[in-house]
Coordinates of N, CA and C in Angstrom, one line a residue:
M1 N 13.0 3.3 9.7 CA 13.2 4.7 9.4 C 12.4 5.5 10.3
I2 N 11.2 5.1 10.8 CA 10.5 5.9 11.7 C 11.2 6.1 13.0
R3 N 11.8 5.0 13.5 CA 12.7 5.1 14.7 C 13.7 6.2 14.5
H4 N 14.4 6.1 13.4 CA 15.5 7.1 13.1 C 14.9 8.5 13.1
Y5 N 13.8 8.8 12.4 CA 13.3 10.1 12.3 C 12.8 10.6 13.7
M6 N 12.2 9.7 14.5 CA 11.7 10.1 15.8 C 12.8 10.6 16.7
Q7 N 14.0 10.3 16.4 CA 15.2 10.7 17.2 C 15.8 11.9 16.7
Q8 N 15.3 12.6 15.7 CA 15.9 13.7 15.0 C 15.4 15.1 15.6
G9 N 14.8 15.1 16.7 CA 14.4 16.3 17.3 C 12.9 16.6 17.2
P10 N 12.4 17.6 17.9 CA 11.0 17.9 18.0 C 10.3 18.2 16.7
E11 N 11.0 19.0 15.9 CA 10.4 19.4 14.6 C 10.1 18.1 13.7
M12 N 11.1 17.2 13.7 CA 11.0 16.0 12.9 C 9.9 15.1 13.5
R13 N 9.9 15.0 14.8 CA 8.8 14.2 15.4 C 7.4 14.7 15.1
K14 N 7.3 16.0 15.1 CA 6.0 16.7 14.7 C 5.6 16.3 13.3
R15 N 6.6 16.3 12.4 CA 6.3 16.0 11.0 C 5.9 14.5 10.8
V16 N 6.6 13.7 11.5 CA 6.2 12.2 11.5 C 4.8 12.0 12.0
Q17 N 4.5 12.7 13.1 CA 3.1 12.6 13.7 C 2.1 13.1 12.8
E18 N 2.4 14.2 12.1 CA 1.4 14.7 11.1 C 1.1 13.7 10.0
R19 N 2.2 13.0 9.5 CA 2.0 12.0 8.5 C 1.2 10.8 9.0
M20 N 1.5 10.4 10.3 CA 0.8 9.3 10.9 C -0.7 9.7 11.0
D21 N -1.0 10.9 11.4 CA -2.4 11.4 11.5 C -3.1 11.2 10.2
F22 N -2.4 11.4 9.1 CA -3.0 11.3 7.8 C -3.1 9.8 7.4
W23 N -2.1 9.1 7.5 CA -2.0 7.7 7.0 C -2.7 6.6 7.8
F24 N -2.7 6.8 9.1 CA -3.3 5.8 10.0 C -4.8 5.4 9.6
P25 N -5.7 6.4 9.5 CA -7.0 6.1 9.1 C -7.1 5.5 7.7
L26 N -6.2 5.9 6.8 CA -6.2 5.4 5.4 C -5.8 3.9 5.5
G27 N -4.8 3.6 6.3 CA -4.4 2.2 6.5 C -5.5 1.3 7.1
A28 N -6.2 1.9 8.1 CA -7.3 1.1 8.7 C -8.4 0.8 7.7
E29 N -8.6 1.7 6.7 CA -9.6 1.5 5.7 C -9.1 0.6 4.6
W30 N -7.8 0.4 4.5 CA -7.3 -0.4 3.4 C -7.9 -1.8 3.4
F31 N -8.3 -2.3 4.5 CA -8.8 -3.7 4.6 C -10.3 -3.8 4.2
G32 N -10.9 -2.6 3.9 CA -12.3 -2.6 3.4 C -13.3 -2.5 4.5
A33 N -14.5 -2.7 4.1 CA -15.7 -2.6 5.0 C -15.6 -3.5 6.2
T34 N -16.2 -3.1 7.3 CA -16.2 -4.0 8.5 C -17.0 -5.3 8.2
D35 N -16.7 -6.3 8.9 CA -17.3 -7.6 8.7 C -18.8 -7.6 8.9
D36 N -19.3 -6.7 9.8 CA -20.7 -6.7 10.1 C -21.6 -6.2 8.9
V37 N -21.0 -5.5 8.0 CA -21.7 -4.9 6.8 C -21.4 -5.7 5.5
K38 N -20.5 -6.7 5.6 CA -20.1 -7.4 4.4 C -21.3 -8.3 4.0
S39 N -21.6 -8.3 2.7 CA -22.7 -9.2 2.3 C -22.2 -10.4 1.4
R40 N -21.0 -10.2 0.9 CA -20.5 -11.3 0.1 C -19.3 -11.9 0.8
T41 N -19.5 -13.1 1.2 CA -18.5 -13.8 2.0 C -18.0 -15.1 1.3
D42 N -18.2 -15.2 0.0 CA -17.8 -16.3 -0.8 C -16.3 -16.6 -0.8
Q43 N -15.5 -15.5 -0.8 CA -14.1 -15.7 -0.8 C -13.6 -16.4 0.5
L44 N -14.2 -16.1 1.6 CA -13.9 -16.8 2.8 C -14.5 -18.2 2.8
H45 N -15.7 -18.4 2.4 CA -16.3 -19.7 2.3 C -15.5 -20.7 1.5
Y46 N -15.1 -20.3 0.3 CA -14.3 -21.1 -0.6 C -12.8 -21.1 -0.3
K47 N -12.4 -20.4 0.7 CA -11.0 -20.3 1.2 C -10.1 -19.7 0.1
I48 N -10.7 -18.8 -0.7 CA -9.9 -18.0 -1.6 C -9.1 -17.0 -0.7
R49 N -9.7 -16.5 0.3 CA -9.1 -15.6 1.3 C -9.0 -16.4 2.6
G50 N -8.0 -16.2 3.4 CA -7.8 -16.9 4.7 C -8.4 -16.1 5.8
S51 N -8.6 -14.8 5.7 CA -9.0 -14.0 6.8 C -10.0 -12.9 6.3
S52 N -10.9 -12.5 7.3 CA -11.9 -11.5 6.9 C -11.2 -10.1 7.0
N53 N -11.9 -9.1 6.6 CA -11.4 -7.7 6.7 C -11.1 -7.4 8.1
D54 N -11.9 -7.7 9.0 CA -11.7 -7.3 10.4 C -10.5 -8.1 11.0
Q55 N -10.4 -9.3 10.6 CA -9.2 -10.1 11.1 C -7.9 -9.6 10.5
L56 N -7.9 -9.2 9.3 CA -6.7 -8.6 8.7 C -6.4 -7.2 9.4
R57 N -7.4 -6.4 9.6 CA -7.2 -5.1 10.3 C -6.7 -5.4 11.7
Q58 N -7.1 -6.4 12.4 CA -6.7 -6.7 13.7 C -5.2 -7.1 13.7
I59 N -4.7 -7.9 12.7 CA -3.3 -8.2 12.6 C -2.5 -6.9 12.4
W60 N -3.0 -6.1 11.6 CA -2.3 -4.8 11.3 C -2.2 -4.0 12.6
L61 N -3.3 -3.8 13.3 CA -3.3 -3.1 14.6 C -2.4 -3.7 15.6
Q62 N -2.4 -5.0 15.7 CA -1.5 -5.7 16.7 C 0.0 -5.4 16.5
R63 N 0.3 -5.1 15.2 CA 1.7 -4.8 14.9 C 2.0 -3.3 15.0
L64 N 1.0 -2.5 14.5 CA 1.3 -1.1 14.4 C 1.1 -0.3 15.7
V65 N 0.1 -0.6 16.5 CA -0.2 0.2 17.7 C 0.9 0.1 18.7
P66 N 1.4 -1.1 19.1 CA 2.5 -1.2 20.0 C 3.8 -0.5 19.5
F67 N 4.1 -0.6 18.2 CA 5.2 0.0 17.7 C 5.1 1.5 17.8
C68 N 3.9 2.1 17.5 CA 3.7 3.5 17.6 C 3.9 4.0 19.1
E69 N 3.3 3.2 20.0 CA 3.5 3.5 21.4 C 4.9 3.5 21.8
Q70 N 5.7 2.6 21.3 CA 7.1 2.4 21.7 C 7.9 3.6 21.2
V71 N 7.6 4.1 20.0 CA 8.4 5.2 19.5 C 7.8 6.6 19.8
G72 N 6.7 6.7 20.5 CA 6.1 7.9 20.9 C 5.1 8.6 19.9
L73 N 4.6 7.8 19.0 CA 3.5 8.3 18.1 C 2.2 8.0 18.7
K74 N 1.3 9.0 18.5 CA -0.1 8.8 18.9 C -1.0 8.3 17.7
V75 N -1.8 7.3 18.0 CA -2.7 6.8 16.9 C -4.1 6.6 17.6
P76 N -5.1 6.8 16.8 CA -6.5 6.7 17.3 C -6.9 5.2 17.4
A77 N -6.2 4.5 18.2 CA -6.5 3.0 18.5 C -5.9 2.7 19.8
H78 N -6.4 1.6 20.5 CA -5.9 1.2 21.7 C -6.2 -0.3 21.9
F79 N -5.6 -0.9 22.9 CA -5.9 -2.3 23.3 C -7.1 -2.3 24.3
D80 N -8.1 -3.0 23.9 CA -9.3 -3.2 24.8 C -9.0 -4.4 25.7
S81 N -8.7 -4.3 26.9 CA -8.4 -5.4 27.8 C -9.6 -6.3 28.0
E82 N -10.8 -5.8 28.0 CA -12.0 -6.7 28.1 C -12.2 -7.6 26.9
K83 N -12.1 -7.0 25.7 CA -12.3 -7.7 24.5 C -11.1 -8.5 24.1
R84 N -9.9 -8.1 24.6 CA -8.6 -8.6 24.3 C -8.2 -8.5 22.8
I85 N -8.6 -7.3 22.3 CA -8.2 -7.0 20.9 C -7.9 -5.5 20.8
Y86 N -7.3 -5.1 19.8 CA -7.1 -3.7 19.5 C -8.3 -3.1 18.8
V87 N -8.7 -1.9 19.2 CA -9.9 -1.3 18.6 C -9.5 0.2 18.2
L88 N -10.3 0.6 17.2 CA -10.1 2.0 16.8 C -10.8 2.9 17.7
D89 N -10.4 4.1 17.9 CA -11.0 5.1 18.8 C -12.1 5.9 18.1
Y90 N -12.5 5.4 16.9 CA -13.6 6.0 16.1 C -14.3 4.9 15.4
Q91 N -15.5 5.2 15.0 CA -16.3 4.2 14.3 C -16.1 4.4 12.8
M92 N -15.8 3.3 12.1 CA -15.7 3.4 10.7 C -17.1 3.3 10.1
P93 N -17.2 3.9 8.9 CA -16.3 4.6 8.1 C -16.3 6.1 8.4
I94 N -15.2 6.8 8.0 CA -15.1 8.2 8.1 C -14.7 8.8 6.8
L95 N -14.8 10.1 6.6 CA -14.5 10.7 5.3 C -13.2 11.5 5.4
L96 N -12.5 11.6 4.3 CA -11.3 12.4 4.2 C -11.8 13.7 3.5
N97 N -11.5 14.9 4.0 CA -11.8 16.1 3.4 C -10.7 16.3 2.3
L98 N -11.1 16.2 1.0 CA -10.1 16.2 -0.1 C -9.5 17.6 -0.3
E99 N -10.1 18.6 0.3 CA -9.5 19.9 0.1 C -8.4 20.2 1.2
T100 N -8.7 19.8 2.4 CA -7.8 20.1 3.5 C -6.9 18.8 3.8
L101 N -7.3 17.7 3.3 CA -6.6 16.4 3.5 C -6.6 16.1 5.0
K102 N -7.7 16.5 5.7 CA -7.9 16.2 7.1 C -9.0 15.2 7.2
W103 N -9.0 14.3 8.2 CA -10.0 13.3 8.4 C -11.2 14.0 9.2
D104 N -12.4 13.7 8.8 CA -13.6 14.0 9.5 C -14.0 12.8 10.3
F105 N -13.8 12.8 11.6 CA -14.0 11.5 12.4 C -15.5 11.3 12.7
R106 N -16.4 12.0 12.1 CA -17.8 11.7 12.2 C -18.1 10.5 11.4
T107 N -18.8 9.5 11.9 CA -19.2 8.3 11.1 C -20.2 8.7 10.0
V108 N -19.9 8.1 8.9 CA -20.8 8.3 7.7 C -21.3 6.9 7.3
T109 N -22.2 6.8 6.3 CA -22.7 5.5 5.9 C -21.6 4.9 4.9
W110 N -21.7 3.6 4.8 CA -20.8 2.9 3.9 C -21.0 3.3 2.4
P111 N -22.3 3.6 2.0 CA -22.5 4.1 0.6 C -21.8 5.4 0.4
E112 N -21.8 6.3 1.4 CA -21.1 7.6 1.3 C -19.6 7.3 1.2
K113 N -19.0 6.4 2.0 CA -17.6 6.1 1.9 C -17.2 5.5 0.6
L114 N -18.0 4.5 0.1 CA -17.8 3.9 -1.2 C -17.8 4.9 -2.3
A115 N -18.7 5.9 -2.2 CA -18.7 7.0 -3.2 C -17.4 7.7 -3.2
Q116 N -16.9 8.0 -2.0 CA -15.6 8.7 -2.0 C -14.5 7.9 -2.5
W117 N -14.4 6.6 -2.2 CA -13.4 5.7 -2.8 C -13.5 5.7 -4.3
K118 N -14.7 5.6 -4.8 CA -14.8 5.5 -6.3 C -14.4 6.8 -7.0
K119 N -14.7 7.9 -6.3 CA -14.4 9.2 -6.9 C -12.9 9.4 -6.9
G120 N -12.2 9.0 -5.8 CA -10.8 9.2 -5.7 C -10.5 10.7 -5.3
G121 N -9.2 10.9 -5.2 CA -8.7 12.3 -4.8 C -8.4 13.1 -6.0
P122 N -7.8 14.2 -5.8 CA -7.4 15.1 -6.9 C -6.3 14.6 -7.8
L123 N -5.6 13.6 -7.4 CA -4.6 13.0 -8.2 C -5.0 11.8 -9.0
K124 N -6.3 11.3 -8.8 CA -6.7 10.1 -9.5 C -6.7 10.3 -11.0
L125 N -7.4 11.2 -11.6 CA -7.5 11.4 -13.0 C -6.2 11.8 -13.7
P126 N -5.4 12.7 -13.1 CA -4.1 13.0 -13.7 C -3.2 11.8 -13.6
G127 N -3.3 11.0 -12.6 CA -2.5 9.8 -12.4 C -2.8 8.8 -13.5
L128 N -4.1 8.5 -13.7 CA -4.5 7.5 -14.6 C -4.2 8.0 -16.1
T129 N -4.3 9.3 -16.3 CA -4.0 9.8 -17.6 C -2.5 9.6 -17.9
R130 N -1.7 9.9 -16.9 CA -0.2 9.8 -17.0 C 0.2 8.3 -17.3
M131 N -0.5 7.4 -16.6 CA -0.2 6.0 -16.9 C -0.6 5.6 -18.3
Q132 N -1.7 6.0 -18.7 CA -2.2 5.6 -20.0 C -1.4 6.3 -21.2
V133 N -1.0 7.5 -21.0 CA -0.3 8.2 -22.1 C 1.2 8.1 -22.0
E134 N 1.8 8.5 -20.8 CA 3.2 8.6 -20.7 C 3.9 7.2 -20.4
L135 N 3.3 6.5 -19.5 CA 4.0 5.3 -19.1 C 3.7 4.0 -19.9
W136 N 2.5 3.8 -20.2 CA 2.1 2.6 -20.9 C 1.9 2.9 -22.4
G137 N 1.5 4.1 -22.8 CA 1.3 4.4 -24.2 C -0.1 4.0 -24.6
Q138 N -0.5 4.5 -25.7 CA -1.8 4.3 -26.3 C -2.0 2.8 -26.8
D139 N -0.9 2.1 -27.1 CA -1.0 0.8 -27.6 C -1.7 -0.2 -26.6
L140 N -1.5 0.1 -25.3 CA -2.0 -0.8 -24.3 C -3.5 -0.7 -24.3
W141 N -4.1 0.5 -24.6 CA -5.5 0.7 -24.5 C -6.2 0.4 -25.8

């Protein structure tokens, strides 16, 4: 679908780029904290998980960055030819301004990032309430 939309003219390409600007850092965060700050590695040790957070993030970057380059989208990541891996153009973690929905690319501490994850955005509480009351009903709880 992205290929299709990127061929629909400059206004549509701009809209796709705006969405990529929002979703790319969120996607990079999806894999969790970087391996250098992980303290619990039991899932890897006991082979419950086959890959670390950074390894999973690398697989994602290997697929996404070349695709974005191919269709003309800019993302804050590139291939580091010395390290022979894809790297982010910013240091994780970063915070999302929940009022403007724009990323603040200044690095923060992991406790600050975890606090934002736990707090959630403006749709967290209404969404949970809707699931409890409208979709699942009070009987589930």
